[in-house]
Amino acid sequence: MPVAREKGSRRRTGSSSSDCGLHQAHSSPPKPRFLPGEWEPDEEQCSCMSNSKQATESFPQCCSPKGCLQPEVDPASCLESESVKMVCSNEKCPFSPFMHTECFTAFEEQVLSFLRGMSRARNWSEKQRKQNLWTKKGYDLVFKICTCRCGKGALKKDLSYTPENGDKLKRKRKKSVSEKNSQPGRLTNGTPRSRSRSGRNNSDSISSENGVPYMQPFAHRVDYSIFQKLVPRRLVNSYHIKMEDDGYGAGDETRSFVLSSLAFHRTSYVFCVLCSAKMTVYDQYPLVDGTFYLSPLKPNDSAFEVESKGDDPVYLAAVCLKCLVGVNRVSCSYCTRLWYGNYHQIGTMYSYDLFAALPCCKGSVQCNSCKQPVLDPAKVTLSFSQLSSQVKCVHCGALDYHFIKPISRLHVQTH
């Protein structure tokens, strides 16, 4: 039965196998179809969508910001177990309000990873995180990374949606799409072809599709040859290189914190604070070809401000593998003594400033105000974390981060 439309709107007709032959006779791709009651673009917007990569099919594409895993399957035609109803804050979003279950699972996992790193949710159990994620209690913490593919709204799971009203329409649309997909080359053994998760492009940067940016997943490491090439053979072990074989859940909080912090800044790569080398961030340990560290002072523009437990800002920075193991020559500009970082574990994150942890001369421990040495660099009794904290000068009483010096004090010779 035809669906009633408002006056002046176009009538929508169902597709059939004969329609498919008619569509093939035209050189331009068919216009997208929309469910009753949804926003319907005007002629100019339809023309733009038809020329885009997302509108090569005759149905609105899945709204997954990570990229659709089943671009040839209409998400609105799937049954309840095969799609999830979403809501975009942009009322004129051209994408389908339905998301494939496989796409939603990947999208939800990325949002949960971000939520695990939030201080307000660290005490929640995994069950509580999943229960609160799409409610106001949890969604207010993660909505910033739930950007829709349209680039103008935020996605949220529609908890009030009841599929009973739309099941009949979904089955009808699924039958129509199945008839259209019966054309040669569209089916493989009776199953629509779709991109698998393993076949996706795990880009290490922000990609854009038709000018709409969205976050690509972090890369999965498959090659460890760089460690055998640069790290001394005696150090190629799980003690010096953080690996995933430390047992279930080991280091998961640190990994979640790093990945969620970078996801918030919409990046999956970082730059070395010393030599500016670009490093890909991976989804498992070792997280990077180098190591991360936290500092209360921003070393340079390569560092990212991350969430901290207190009111003071904290910055996430990274040092590349070449600078850590001594391939790049790093020396102090005060005393010309070489700095070595091969005693740090590779691929993880330290909660203190690496360069303030081991003072090498009087210049590295002098007060930022009176320029007198705060302590004797040969007799340091403070812990690594204390050297990255505010300390009162014994001469002038100034309270400051006296041991965290500008990164420019280190001279780097790359090789």
PDB file of C-alpha atoms in Angstrom, residues 190-295:
ATOM      1  CA  GLY A 190      23.686 -16.490  -2.080  1.00  0.00           C
ATOM      2  CA  THR A 191      25.264 -14.099   0.449  1.00  0.00           C
ATOM      3  CA  PRO A 192      25.828 -10.393  -0.214  1.00  0.00           C
ATOM      4  CA  ARG A 193      29.474  -9.528  -0.358  1.00  0.00           C
ATOM      5  CA  SER A 194      30.688  -7.113   2.299  1.00  0.00           C
ATOM      6  CA  ARG A 195      33.969  -5.893   3.658  1.00  0.00           C
ATOM      7  CA  SER A 196      35.163  -7.892   6.623  1.00  0.00           C
ATOM      8  CA  ARG A 197      36.745  -6.266   9.640  1.00  0.00           C
ATOM      9  CA  SER A 198      40.108  -7.723   8.741  1.00  0.00           C
ATOM     10  CA  GLY A 199      39.882  -6.233   5.257  1.00  0.00           C
ATOM     11  CA  ARG A 200      39.387  -2.687   6.451  1.00  0.00           C
ATOM     12  CA  ASN A 201      42.019  -0.049   6.050  1.00  0.00           C
ATOM     13  CA  ASN A 202      43.508   0.389   9.522  1.00  0.00           C
ATOM     14  CA  SER A 203      44.809   3.839   8.756  1.00  0.00           C
ATOM     15  CA  ASP A 204      47.066   5.538  11.309  1.00  0.00           C
ATOM     16  CA  SER A 205      45.562   8.963  10.717  1.00  0.00           C
ATOM     17  CA  ILE A 206      42.280  10.795  10.426  1.00  0.00           C
ATOM     18  CA  SER A 207      40.604  10.004   7.124  1.00  0.00           C
ATOM     19  CA  SER A 208      37.857  11.909   5.410  1.00  0.00           C
ATOM     20  CA  GLU A 209      35.133  10.830   3.068  1.00  0.00           C
ATOM     21  CA  ASN A 210      33.514  13.613   0.999  1.00  0.00           C
ATOM     22  CA  GLY A 211      35.161  16.139   3.305  1.00  0.00           C
ATOM     23  CA  VAL A 212      33.624  14.592   6.463  1.00  0.00           C
ATOM     24  CA  PRO A 213      36.386  13.637   8.949  1.00  0.00           C
ATOM     25  CA  TYR A 214      36.036  10.615  11.155  1.00  0.00           C
ATOM     26  CA  MET A 215      38.367   8.605  13.347  1.00  0.00           C
ATOM     27  CA  GLN A 216      39.949   5.493  11.886  1.00  0.00           C
ATOM     28  CA  PRO A 217      40.769   2.643  14.300  1.00  0.00           C
ATOM     29  CA  PHE A 218      44.269   2.285  15.724  1.00  0.00           C
ATOM     30  CA  ALA A 219      46.549   0.059  13.686  1.00  0.00           C
ATOM     31  CA  HIS A 220      47.192  -3.564  14.652  1.00  0.00           C
ATOM     32  CA  ARG A 221      50.865  -4.482  14.911  1.00  0.00           C
ATOM     33  CA  VAL A 222      51.996  -7.412  12.790  1.00  0.00           C
ATOM     34  CA  ASP A 223      55.690  -6.568  12.338  1.00  0.00           C
ATOM     35  CA  TYR A 224      58.197  -6.484  15.217  1.00  0.00           C
ATOM     36  CA  SER A 225      61.354  -6.316  13.111  1.00  0.00           C
ATOM     37  CA  ILE A 226      62.108  -2.710  14.122  1.00  0.00           C
ATOM     38  CA  PHE A 227      62.963  -3.882  17.653  1.00  0.00           C
ATOM     39  CA  GLN A 228      65.387  -6.495  16.372  1.00  0.00           C
ATOM     40  CA  LYS A 229      66.937  -3.878  14.100  1.00  0.00           C
ATOM     41  CA  LEU A 230      67.410  -1.013  16.591  1.00  0.00           C
ATOM     42  CA  VAL A 231      67.322  -2.497  20.100  1.00  0.00           C
ATOM     43  CA  PRO A 232      70.449  -4.296  21.372  1.00  0.00           C
ATOM     44  CA  ARG A 233      69.961  -8.026  21.307  1.00  0.00           C
ATOM     45  CA  ARG A 234      70.322  -8.377  25.089  1.00  0.00           C
ATOM     46  CA  LEU A 235      67.379  -5.986  25.541  1.00  0.00           C
ATOM     47  CA  VAL A 236      64.982  -7.741  23.161  1.00  0.00           C
ATOM     48  CA  ASN A 237      62.800  -9.352  25.827  1.00  0.00           C
ATOM     49  CA  SER A 238      59.477  -8.776  27.569  1.00  0.00           C
ATOM     50  CA  TYR A 239      61.206  -6.964  30.442  1.00  0.00           C
ATOM     51  CA  HIS A 240      62.463  -4.107  28.254  1.00  0.00           C
ATOM     52  CA  ILE A 241      59.659  -4.257  25.663  1.00  0.00           C
ATOM     53  CA  LYS A 242      56.088  -4.183  26.940  1.00  0.00           C
ATOM     54  CA  MET A 243      54.191  -7.107  25.419  1.00  0.00           C
ATOM     55  CA  GLU A 244      50.654  -8.536  25.606  1.00  0.00           C
ATOM     56  CA  ASP A 245      51.693 -11.781  27.320  1.00  0.00           C
ATOM     57  CA  ASP A 246      51.480 -10.430  30.873  1.00  0.00           C
ATOM     58  CA  GLY A 247      48.109 -12.055  31.552  1.00  0.00           C
ATOM     59  CA  TYR A 248      44.519 -10.984  31.016  1.00  0.00           C
ATOM     60  CA  GLY A 249      43.875  -7.363  31.964  1.00  0.00           C
ATOM     61  CA  ALA A 250      47.531  -6.580  32.726  1.00  0.00           C
ATOM     62  CA  GLY A 251      48.203  -2.933  31.880  1.00  0.00           C
ATOM     63  CA  ASP A 252      44.722  -2.510  30.445  1.00  0.00           C
ATOM     64  CA  GLU A 253      44.144   0.736  32.367  1.00  0.00           C
ATOM     65  CA  THR A 254      47.305   2.304  30.960  1.00  0.00           C
ATOM     66  CA  ARG A 255      46.488   1.209  27.424  1.00  0.00           C
ATOM     67  CA  SER A 256      42.896   2.436  27.686  1.00  0.00           C
ATOM     68  CA  PHE A 257      44.096   5.790  29.032  1.00  0.00           C
ATOM     69  CA  VAL A 258      46.538   6.317  26.147  1.00  0.00           C
ATOM     70  CA  LEU A 259      44.175   5.200  23.376  1.00  0.00           C
ATOM     71  CA  SER A 260      41.159   7.076  24.724  1.00  0.00           C
ATOM     72  CA  SER A 261      43.215  10.248  25.187  1.00  0.00           C
ATOM     73  CA  LEU A 262      44.458  10.123  21.595  1.00  0.00           C
ATOM     74  CA  ALA A 263      40.982   9.234  20.314  1.00  0.00           C
ATOM     75  CA  PHE A 264      39.683  12.363  22.044  1.00  0.00           C
ATOM     76  CA  HIS A 265      42.222  14.405  20.051  1.00  0.00           C
ATOM     77  CA  ARG A 266      41.223  12.486  16.888  1.00  0.00           C
ATOM     78  CA  THR A 267      44.666  11.141  16.078  1.00  0.00           C
ATOM     79  CA  SER A 268      46.243   7.706  15.887  1.00  0.00           C
ATOM     80  CA  TYR A 269      49.868   8.818  15.540  1.00  0.00           C
ATOM     81  CA  VAL A 270      52.277  10.953  17.589  1.00  0.00           C
ATOM     82  CA  PHE A 271      55.593  12.756  17.051  1.00  0.00           C
ATOM     83  CA  CYS A 272      58.805  12.353  19.028  1.00  0.00           C
ATOM     84  CA  VAL A 273      59.462  15.351  21.328  1.00  0.00           C
ATOM     85  CA  LEU A 274      63.174  15.208  20.479  1.00  0.00           C
ATOM     86  CA  CYS A 275      63.532  14.500  16.740  1.00  0.00           C
ATOM     87  CA  SER A 276      59.896  14.978  15.576  1.00  0.00           C
ATOM     88  CA  ALA A 277      59.785  11.478  14.056  1.00  0.00           C
ATOM     89  CA  LYS A 278      56.236  10.336  13.275  1.00  0.00           C
ATOM     90  CA  MET A 279      55.133   7.201  15.150  1.00  0.00           C
ATOM     91  CA  THR A 280      52.065   5.059  14.587  1.00  0.00           C
ATOM     92  CA  VAL A 281      50.039   4.166  17.688  1.00  0.00           C
ATOM     93  CA  TYR A 282      48.917   0.526  17.891  1.00  0.00           C
ATOM     94  CA  ASP A 283      45.903  -1.024  19.592  1.00  0.00           C
ATOM     95  CA  GLN A 284      48.010  -3.462  21.656  1.00  0.00           C
ATOM     96  CA  TYR A 285      51.377  -3.471  23.410  1.00  0.00           C
ATOM     97  CA  PRO A 286      53.908  -2.287  22.448  1.00  0.00           C
ATOM     98  CA  LEU A 287      51.727   0.791  21.877  1.00  0.00           C
ATOM     99  CA  VAL A 288      54.361   2.718  19.939  1.00  0.00           C
ATOM    100  CA  ASP A 289      57.889   2.361  18.572  1.00  0.00           C
ATOM    101  CA  GLY A 290      59.212   4.251  21.577  1.00  0.00           C
ATOM    102  CA  THR A 291      57.488   5.094  24.837  1.00  0.00           C
ATOM    103  CA  PHE A 292      54.968   7.580  26.265  1.00  0.00           C
ATOM    104  CA  TYR A 293      55.346   9.735  29.345  1.00  0.00           C
ATOM    105  CA  LEU A 294      53.309  12.312  31.272  1.00  0.00           C
ATOM    106  CA  SER A 295      54.546  15.750  32.221  1.00  0.00           C
TER     107      SER A 295
END
